[in-house]
Coordinates of C-alpha atoms in Angstrom, one line a residue:
Chain F
M69 CA -3.4 -15.2 -7.5
E70 CA -3.2 -18.1 -5.6
N71 CA -3.2 -16.3 -1.9
A72 CA -6.5 -14.7 -3.2
K73 CA -8.0 -18.1 -4.4
D74 CA -6.8 -19.8 -1.2
T75 CA -8.1 -17.0 0.8
F76 CA -11.8 -16.9 -0.5
Y77 CA -12.1 -20.5 -0.6
V78 CA -11.1 -20.5 3.3
M79 CA -13.2 -17.6 3.9
L80 CA -16.2 -19.0 2.5
R81 CA -15.9 -22.5 4.3
N82 CA -15.3 -20.8 7.5
R83 CA -18.2 -18.3 7.1
L84 CA -20.1 -21.6 6.0
A85 CA -19.0 -23.6 9.1
T86 CA -20.5 -20.9 11.3
L87 CA -23.9 -20.2 9.4
N88 CA -24.9 -23.8 8.8
P89 CA -22.6 -26.2 10.8
G90 CA -24.9 -29.1 9.5
R91 CA -23.9 -28.6 5.8
T92 CA -21.0 -30.9 5.7
M93 CA -19.5 -33.7 3.4
L94 CA -17.2 -36.4 3.5
L95 CA -14.1 -35.8 1.7
R96 CA -11.2 -38.3 1.2
G97 CA -12.1 -39.7 4.8
V98 CA -12.8 -36.4 6.6
Q99 CA -15.7 -34.8 7.5
R100 CA -15.6 -31.2 6.8
P101 CA -17.8 -28.2 5.8
G102 CA -20.0 -28.6 2.4
I103 CA -17.7 -26.4 0.0
L104 CA -14.6 -27.6 -2.2
V105 CA -12.5 -26.5 -5.2
E106 CA -12.7 -28.3 -7.9
E107 CA -9.5 -28.2 -9.3
A108 CA -8.1 -29.3 -5.7
E109 CA -10.0 -32.4 -5.8
A110 CA -10.1 -35.7 -7.7
V111 CA -11.9 -35.3 -11.1
V112 CA -15.5 -36.5 -11.1
A113 CA -18.1 -37.2 -13.4
M114 CA -21.2 -35.5 -11.6
L115 CA -21.0 -32.3 -9.0
P116 CA -21.7 -33.7 -5.6
A117 CA -25.1 -32.8 -4.4
D118 CA -25.8 -30.2 -1.6
V119 CA -22.2 -29.0 -1.5
F120 CA -20.7 -25.5 -2.9
V121 CA -18.5 -26.3 -5.7
L122 CA -15.8 -23.5 -6.6
R123 CA -14.6 -23.5 -10.1
W124 CA -11.9 -20.9 -11.2
S125 CA -12.2 -19.5 -14.4
G126 CA -11.3 -16.0 -16.3
L127 CA -8.7 -13.8 -15.2
K128 CA -7.8 -10.1 -16.2
S129 CA -5.5 -8.0 -14.6
N130 CA -5.4 -4.0 -14.6
V131 CA -1.3 -2.7 -14.8
S132 CA -2.2 1.0 -14.8
L133 CA -2.2 1.0 -11.2
P134 CA 0.4 1.5 -8.4
L135 CA -0.2 -2.3 -7.8
V136 CA -1.3 -4.6 -10.4
L137 CA -5.1 -5.4 -9.7
A138 CA -5.9 -9.1 -10.8
Q139 CA -9.5 -10.0 -11.3
I140 CA -10.5 -13.8 -11.3
E141 CA -14.1 -15.3 -11.8
C142 CA -15.1 -17.9 -9.7
E143 CA -18.0 -20.0 -10.5
I144 CA -19.8 -21.3 -7.4
H145 CA -21.6 -24.5 -8.7
Y146 CA -24.6 -26.1 -6.3
T147 CA -27.0 -28.9 -7.1
T148 CA -29.6 -30.4 -5.0
G149 CA -32.1 -33.4 -5.4
G150 CA -33.9 -32.3 -2.2
S151 CA -34.2 -34.7 0.9
Q152 CA -34.8 -38.9 0.7
T153 CA -37.6 -38.0 3.7
A154 CA -39.8 -35.7 1.3
S155 CA -38.7 -38.3 -1.9
G156 CA -37.0 -34.9 -3.5
L157 CA -40.1 -32.9 -3.5
D158 CA -38.5 -30.0 -1.6
R159 CA -35.5 -29.9 -3.9
G160 CA -37.0 -26.1 -4.8
R161 CA -36.6 -25.4 -1.2
A162 CA -33.3 -27.1 -0.8
L163 CA -31.9 -24.9 -3.8
E164 CA -33.6 -21.9 -2.1
E165 CA -31.9 -22.6 1.0
M166 CA -28.5 -22.8 -0.3
D167 CA -28.9 -19.4 -2.5
A168 CA -29.7 -17.8 1.0
E169 CA -26.4 -19.5 2.1
L170 CA -24.4 -18.6 -0.5
M171 CA -25.5 -14.7 -0.2
N172 CA -25.2 -14.9 3.4
I173 CA -21.5 -16.0 3.3
L174 CA -20.3 -13.6 0.6
S175 CA -21.0 -11.1 2.9
P176 CA -19.4 -8.7 3.7
P177 CA -17.8 -8.8 0.4
F178 CA -14.3 -8.3 1.6
T179 CA -11.8 -10.2 3.7
P180 CA -7.9 -9.9 4.8
K181 CA -5.8 -11.6 2.3
M182 CA -3.8 -14.7 3.8
N183 CA -0.8 -16.3 2.7
Y184 CA -1.7 -20.0 3.8
A185 CA 1.3 -21.5 1.8
V186 CA 3.7 -20.6 4.8
N187 CA 3.6 -21.7 8.6
P188 CA 2.3 -20.2 10.3
V189 CA -0.3 -18.3 8.2
V190 CA 0.9 -14.8 7.4
Q191 CA -2.0 -11.6 7.1
L192 CA -0.8 -9.8 3.8
N193 CA -1.2 -5.8 3.5
T194 CA -4.0 -5.6 1.2
P195 CA -7.3 -7.5 1.4
I196 CA -9.2 -9.2 -1.0
F197 CA -12.9 -7.9 -2.3
W198 CA -15.5 -9.2 -4.8
S199 CA -18.7 -8.3 -6.8
A200 CA -21.7 -9.0 -6.0
P201 CA -22.8 -12.6 -7.4
E202 CA -24.7 -13.1 -10.5
F203 CA -26.9 -16.5 -9.9
S204 CA -27.7 -18.2 -13.2
S205 CA -31.4 -19.6 -13.6
A206 CA -32.1 -22.7 -11.9
E207 CA -31.7 -25.6 -14.2
S208 CA -33.3 -29.1 -14.1
V209 CA -31.0 -32.3 -14.6
R210 CA -33.1 -35.3 -14.0
D211 CA -34.0 -35.3 -10.2
R212 CA -31.7 -32.4 -9.4
L213 CA -31.7 -28.5 -9.6
L214 CA -28.7 -26.7 -10.3
R215 CA -27.7 -23.4 -10.2
T216 CA -24.3 -21.3 -10.7
A217 CA -23.3 -18.0 -8.8
T218 CA -20.5 -16.1 -10.6
V219 CA -18.2 -13.9 -8.4
T220 CA -15.2 -11.7 -9.5
I221 CA -12.7 -11.6 -6.9
C222 CA -10.1 -8.8 -7.0
A223 CA -6.7 -8.4 -5.3
Y224 CA -3.8 -6.5 -5.7
Q225 CA -0.8 -8.2 -6.3
E226 CA 1.6 -7.6 -3.7
P227 CA 5.3 -6.8 -4.3
G228 CA 7.1 -10.7 -4.5
E229 CA 3.5 -12.3 -4.7
L230 CA 2.7 -15.2 -6.7
Chain W
M171 CA 38.9 1.0 -38.3
T172 CA 35.6 0.0 -39.4
T173 CA 32.3 -0.5 -37.5
A174 CA 29.8 -2.9 -37.6
A175 CA 26.8 -2.0 -40.4
V176 CA 23.8 -1.1 -38.8
S177 CA 20.4 -0.6 -40.2
Y178 CA 17.9 2.4 -39.3
T179 CA 14.2 2.7 -39.3
T180 CA 12.0 5.5 -40.6
P181 CA 10.0 6.9 -37.9
T182 CA 6.6 5.4 -36.9
P183 CA 3.8 7.1 -35.1
P184 CA 4.3 7.3 -31.8
L185 CA 2.2 4.7 -29.9
T186 CA 1.6 5.1 -25.8
R187 CA -0.5 3.2 -23.3
R188 CA -0.5 5.6 -20.6
V189 CA 1.0 8.8 -18.6
R190 CA 3.0 8.9 -15.5
A191 CA 3.3 11.8 -13.3
Y192 CA 6.0 13.1 -11.1
F193 CA 6.0 16.2 -9.1
A194 CA 8.5 18.1 -7.1
P195 CA 8.4 21.4 -4.9
V196 CA 8.7 24.8 -5.8
N197 CA 10.8 26.9 -3.5
R198 CA 7.9 29.7 -2.9
L199 CA 10.0 31.9 -0.9
T200 CA 12.7 32.2 -3.8
G201 CA 10.2 31.4 -6.4
Q202 CA 12.5 28.4 -7.8
P203 CA 11.1 25.5 -9.3
T204 CA 12.4 22.2 -9.8
L205 CA 14.2 22.2 -12.9
F206 CA 14.1 18.8 -15.0
D207 CA 16.9 18.4 -17.8
P208 CA 15.6 16.0 -20.3
S209 CA 19.2 16.4 -21.9
A210 CA 20.9 14.9 -19.0
V211 CA 18.2 12.4 -17.1
G212 CA 15.5 12.0 -19.7
S213 CA 15.9 8.7 -20.0
F214 CA 15.5 7.7 -16.2
A215 CA 14.1 4.6 -15.1
L216 CA 10.1 5.3 -14.6
D217 CA 10.3 3.8 -11.3
T218 CA 13.3 5.6 -9.8
P219 CA 12.8 9.3 -10.9
P220 CA 15.8 11.6 -10.1
A221 CA 15.6 13.5 -6.8
P222 CA 13.5 15.3 -5.7
W223 CA 10.9 14.1 -8.1
S224 CA 7.9 12.2 -6.5
D225 CA 6.5 9.5 -8.5
L226 CA 2.7 10.0 -8.3
G227 CA 2.1 6.8 -10.6
W228 CA 0.1 6.7 -13.9
I229 CA -2.6 9.2 -14.3
A230 CA -5.5 9.3 -16.6
D231 CA -7.1 11.6 -18.9
F232 CA -4.1 13.8 -19.0
A233 CA -4.8 16.8 -21.5
R234 CA -2.8 19.6 -22.3
K235 CA -4.2 22.9 -23.5
S236 CA -2.7 26.0 -25.1
D237 CA -4.6 29.1 -24.3
S238 CA -2.0 31.2 -26.3
T239 CA -3.1 33.7 -28.8
I240 CA -1.6 34.8 -31.9
S241 CA -2.7 38.2 -33.6
T242 CA -2.0 39.5 -37.0
L243 CA -0.9 42.9 -38.0
N244 CA -2.5 43.5 -41.4
A245 CA -1.9 46.5 -43.5
G246 CA -2.5 48.3 -47.0
S247 CA -5.6 48.0 -48.9
P248 CA -6.5 45.7 -49.2
A249 CA -5.1 44.8 -45.8
L250 CA -2.7 42.2 -45.9
P251 CA -1.1 40.3 -43.2
Q252 CA 2.2 41.6 -42.4
L253 CA 3.3 40.0 -39.1
Q254 CA 2.1 38.4 -36.1
M255 CA 2.6 38.8 -32.7
R256 CA 2.0 36.6 -29.6
E257 CA -0.8 38.7 -27.6
V258 CA -1.1 36.0 -24.5
V259 CA 0.9 33.1 -23.8
G260 CA -1.1 30.6 -21.5
A261 CA -1.3 26.8 -21.0
T262 CA -3.3 24.7 -18.9
V263 CA -3.3 20.8 -17.6
S264 CA -6.0 18.7 -16.5
L265 CA -5.9 15.0 -15.2
R266 CA -6.9 12.5 -12.8
F267 CA -4.7 10.8 -10.2
L268 CA -5.5 7.2 -9.7
A269 CA -4.1 6.8 -6.3
W270 CA -5.1 9.2 -3.3
K271 CA -2.3 10.0 -1.4
K272 CA -0.8 12.9 0.4
L273 CA 0.3 14.8 -2.4
S274 CA -2.0 13.8 -5.1
M275 CA -5.0 15.1 -2.7
A276 CA -3.1 18.3 -2.2
L277 CA -2.5 18.8 -5.9
S278 CA -6.3 18.0 -6.8
A279 CA -7.6 20.3 -4.0
G280 CA -5.3 23.0 -4.8
S281 CA -5.4 24.9 -1.6
E282 CA -3.9 23.9 2.1
H283 CA -3.9 20.6 2.6
M284 CA -3.9 19.4 6.3
N285 CA -2.8 16.2 8.3
L286 CA -5.7 14.9 11.0
L287 CA -3.1 15.2 14.1
T288 CA -4.0 12.5 16.4
P289 CA -6.6 14.8 18.8
L290 CA -6.5 15.2 22.5
S291 CA -9.6 13.3 24.0
T292 CA -10.9 16.7 25.4
G293 CA -10.7 18.6 22.1
T294 CA -13.4 20.6 20.5
A295 CA -14.9 19.1 17.3
N296 CA -13.5 21.1 14.1
G297 CA -13.8 19.8 10.7
S298 CA -10.1 19.8 9.7
G299 CA -9.1 18.2 13.1
S300 CA -9.3 19.4 16.8
S301 CA -6.5 20.3 19.1
A302 CA -3.8 17.7 18.8
A303 CA -2.3 15.3 21.3
P304 CA 1.1 16.9 22.4
A305 CA 4.1 16.3 19.9
T306 CA 7.4 14.2 20.8
S307 CA 10.6 15.8 20.4
V308 CA 12.9 14.2 17.6
L309 CA 16.3 13.6 19.4
S310 CA 19.6 13.5 17.3
G311 CA 21.1 10.7 15.6
S312 CA 17.7 10.4 13.5
T313 CA 17.7 10.3 9.8
A314 CA 15.1 10.4 6.6
S315 CA 14.2 7.0 7.6
L316 CA 14.5 6.6 11.6
I317 CA 13.2 8.8 14.2
V318 CA 15.1 8.7 17.5
V319 CA 12.6 9.6 20.4
A320 CA 13.2 9.7 24.3
A321 CA 12.6 6.0 25.6
A322 CA 9.5 6.9 27.8
S323 CA 7.7 8.3 24.6
L324 CA 8.4 5.3 22.4
G325 CA 5.3 3.4 23.7
S326 CA 3.3 6.1 22.1
F327 CA 4.1 4.9 18.9
H328 CA 3.5 1.3 17.0
A329 CA 3.7 0.0 13.2
G330 CA 1.5 1.3 11.2
Q331 CA 0.6 4.5 12.6
M332 CA 1.4 7.6 10.2
I333 CA 3.2 10.4 11.3
A334 CA 4.1 13.9 10.7
V335 CA 7.6 15.3 11.6
D336 CA 8.3 19.6 11.7
M337 CA 9.0 22.2 13.7
D338 CA 6.6 23.7 16.3
Y339 CA 4.9 26.9 15.2
S340 CA 6.3 29.9 17.1
G341 CA 4.7 33.0 15.4
Q342 CA 6.7 33.1 12.1
T343 CA 4.8 34.5 9.1
G344 CA 5.1 33.5 5.7
Y345 CA 5.6 30.1 3.9
V346 CA 5.8 27.4 6.5
G347 CA 6.4 23.6 6.2
S348 CA 10.0 21.6 5.8
G349 CA 11.0 20.8 2.4
V350 CA 7.7 21.6 0.7
S351 CA 6.1 25.3 1.4
A352 CA 2.8 23.8 2.6
A353 CA 1.0 26.8 3.6
Y354 CA 1.4 30.7 3.7
V355 CA 0.6 32.4 7.7
R356 CA -0.5 35.8 7.2
S357 CA -0.3 36.1 10.9
A358 CA -0.1 34.2 14.3
G359 CA -3.7 35.1 15.2
A360 CA -4.8 33.8 11.8
V361 CA -3.7 30.3 13.2
S362 CA -4.6 31.0 16.6
S363 CA -0.8 30.4 17.4
S364 CA -0.9 27.0 17.5
V365 CA 2.4 25.0 18.2
D366 CA 1.3 22.5 15.9
Y367 CA 0.3 24.3 12.9
I368 CA 3.1 23.4 10.8
R369 CA 2.8 19.8 11.5
R370 CA -0.7 20.2 10.7
V371 CA 0.3 21.5 7.2
T372 CA 3.3 19.7 6.6
F373 CA 4.2 17.2 4.0
N374 CA 6.7 15.6 5.8
V375 CA 4.9 12.7 6.4
A376 CA 5.6 9.2 6.7
L377 CA 4.3 5.5 7.8
V378 CA 6.1 3.8 10.7
A379 CA 7.2 0.4 9.8
S380 CA 8.5 -0.8 13.0
V381 CA 9.5 0.8 16.5
G382 CA 12.4 -0.5 18.9
N383 CA 15.8 -0.2 19.9
G384 CA 14.9 3.5 21.0
A385 CA 13.6 4.4 17.4
I386 CA 10.8 4.7 15.2
T387 CA 11.7 2.9 11.7
L388 CA 9.7 4.3 8.8
A389 CA 8.9 2.3 5.7
Q390 CA 9.5 5.4 3.3
P391 CA 11.8 8.3 3.9
L392 CA 10.8 11.6 5.2
P393 CA 10.3 14.1 2.1
A394 CA 12.3 16.6 3.8
G395 CA 15.2 14.6 4.5
I396 CA 17.0 14.2 8.0
P397 CA 15.2 16.1 10.6
T398 CA 16.6 19.2 11.7
A399 CA 17.0 20.3 15.6
G400 CA 13.8 21.1 17.0
M401 CA 11.6 19.2 14.9
K402 CA 8.6 17.0 16.9
V403 CA 6.7 14.0 15.8
Q404 CA 2.9 13.5 15.9
T405 CA 0.9 10.8 14.8
I406 CA -2.0 11.4 12.0
Q407 CA -5.1 9.9 11.3
G408 CA -5.2 10.7 7.6
F409 CA -5.8 13.9 5.5
V410 CA -8.2 16.5 5.1
D411 CA -8.7 19.4 2.4
R412 CA -11.1 21.9 2.2
E413 CA -13.3 23.7 -0.7
G414 CA -11.8 27.4 -0.2
G415 CA -8.8 28.4 1.8
S416 CA -6.7 31.4 0.2
F417 CA -3.3 29.3 -0.7
F418 CA -2.5 28.2 -4.2
Q419 CA -0.4 25.0 -4.2
E420 CA 2.3 25.5 -6.7
W421 CA 4.7 22.3 -7.8
S422 CA 7.1 21.5 -10.9
A423 CA 5.6 18.9 -13.0
L424 CA 6.9 16.2 -14.9
F425 CA 4.8 14.1 -17.3
V426 CA 6.1 11.0 -19.2
M427 CA 5.0 9.0 -22.1
P428 CA 6.7 5.7 -22.9
G429 CA 6.3 5.0 -26.3
E430 CA 6.2 1.2 -27.6
Q431 CA 9.2 1.4 -30.0
G432 CA 11.2 2.9 -27.0
E433 CA 10.8 6.3 -27.9
R434 CA 9.8 8.5 -24.8
M435 CA 7.4 11.9 -24.6
L436 CA 8.0 14.2 -21.8
Y437 CA 6.2 17.1 -20.7
H438 CA 7.9 19.6 -18.2
Y439 CA 5.9 22.5 -16.3
P440 CA 8.3 24.2 -14.2
R441 CA 5.5 25.8 -12.3
L442 CA 2.2 24.6 -12.1
Q443 CA -0.6 26.2 -9.7
S444 CA -3.9 24.4 -9.2
M445 CA -6.9 26.4 -10.8
A446 CA -9.8 24.4 -9.7
G447 CA -11.1 23.1 -6.0
A448 CA -11.4 19.4 -4.7
A449 CA -13.5 17.2 -7.1
E450 CA -13.6 13.5 -7.5
S451 CA -14.8 11.5 -10.6
A452 CA -16.3 8.1 -10.3
M453 CA -15.6 5.6 -13.0
P454 CA -17.8 2.3 -13.1
F455 CA -16.0 -0.9 -12.3
L456 CA -17.7 -4.5 -11.0
E457 CA -21.3 -3.5 -10.0
P458 CA -21.9 -2.3 -7.5
M459 CA -18.1 -0.7 -7.2
E460 CA -16.6 2.3 -8.8
W461 CA -13.2 4.0 -9.1
I462 CA -13.2 7.1 -7.2
S463 CA -10.2 9.1 -8.6
L464 CA -9.0 13.0 -8.1
Q465 CA -9.4 15.4 -10.4
A466 CA -6.6 18.0 -11.0
R467 CA -6.4 21.3 -13.3
F468 CA -3.3 23.5 -13.3
R469 CA -2.2 26.6 -15.1
A470 CA 1.2 27.0 -16.1
L471 CA 3.1 29.8 -15.0
P472 CA 6.3 31.2 -16.4
V473 CA 10.3 30.6 -16.3
V474 CA 13.1 32.1 -18.0
D475 CA 14.6 29.6 -20.1
G476 CA 18.2 29.8 -19.6
N477 CA 19.5 29.1 -23.1
D478 CA 18.0 32.3 -24.7
G479 CA 16.2 34.4 -21.7
Q480 CA 12.6 33.9 -23.1
Q481 CA 9.7 33.4 -20.8
V482 CA 8.1 29.9 -21.4
L483 CA 5.3 28.1 -19.5
C484 CA 6.4 24.3 -20.5
F485 CA 9.0 22.1 -22.4
R486 CA 7.8 19.2 -24.5
S487 CA 11.0 16.7 -25.3
F488 CA 11.1 14.0 -27.6
L489 CA 13.7 11.0 -27.3
P490 CA 13.4 9.0 -30.4
S491 CA 13.4 5.3 -30.3
P492 CA 16.8 3.6 -31.0
M493 CA 18.3 3.7 -34.4
T494 CA 15.3 5.8 -36.1
L495 CA 16.0 8.4 -38.7
L496 CA 15.5 11.9 -37.8

């Protein structure tokens, strides 16, 4: 599933950079689009604000098909405290803006699967595709609002693929 | 001389997860099916079936039904059963193909199954495809996986295309198609004497892997093997079948249930004819996605068992798990 996970992240990152170039973060000294994969970064006590954080969770496979179909759950966590200029009173609007951005970058719900582990990058034969997002209720924690969207990413495991 | 002592197990109820389907052509002209011999090749590796069987993968909702009826002759007063007789012998099979491909679509639709030949830009619109762009001659030196064409024609092909390879239609009647009887032509007029008709229905199709060095390399061998003299190649866009038509697909079939203890159950129908039109079924997957599988129903036709001359419809074989008492 590594190719599918990499592809999903890079696809969301690129779509986000196009949709909202202003949503950026400074990560390990580099300014980049405001989306990261939790397991690929240092462990932190609290989720960064105004950034989409991808957390990979459940995994299932269907072996009854000509190619094994793997399904992996991706929890997309995001939190915001609103803007400093509005003293956080716009945190509801800021969360809705992130909701809309996420729905936007998850569409269309498919993209060609790439192998980013090789140079140059190789496009594989099958695409990845994913379910409609399921959004949790907004949760208030101190001065922040949090939400999680869960998406199931599906990918056929091609011969020789990890 | 002595042999090592072995231990035995008593038979356990067979436990299986799924059923795999294989189909092979019936020579419609001679009425000769492809016979599967479980005594010789019953233990074949499921991914590499013996020739000429085509692997159609795991299937769903496999169900066999016997339509045979047995009557009793009663005699005396009061009447008592004296003997039994088989009045009707019949059997049907139904299943769902999970993957859509040329053969599974044809088996599901049951009638003529057509290739969507790449059309002429000037063709008149038609439901099963309009007049095709001209075919390219296949040259000598071709193999089942390599199609040699004239250098000037090579530019018309590229990797990822699908192709059909077969003869020109030249007015013949009867079964047509290389390797597989793909359709029955009643008269040249019925097919408008179309030179491309055989390539429109042929099962001799494959995917192009690459083009170069004066030839088209295929990603899979042509089902009919090495192209014969006079064959031509045309690109295709996909497949089409219809509700209706006068042709019945007839194939030999083999269904395998691998058991968890190493046993194997095999169901061989030498002659299966489609008995239903094209239909699909939808199974929920992830909201809002659904699996669309191909429904298929078949009626078994008889063959003569060479061992005793009996007319039979199907053979059920069982290969027990190792070291199991019989």
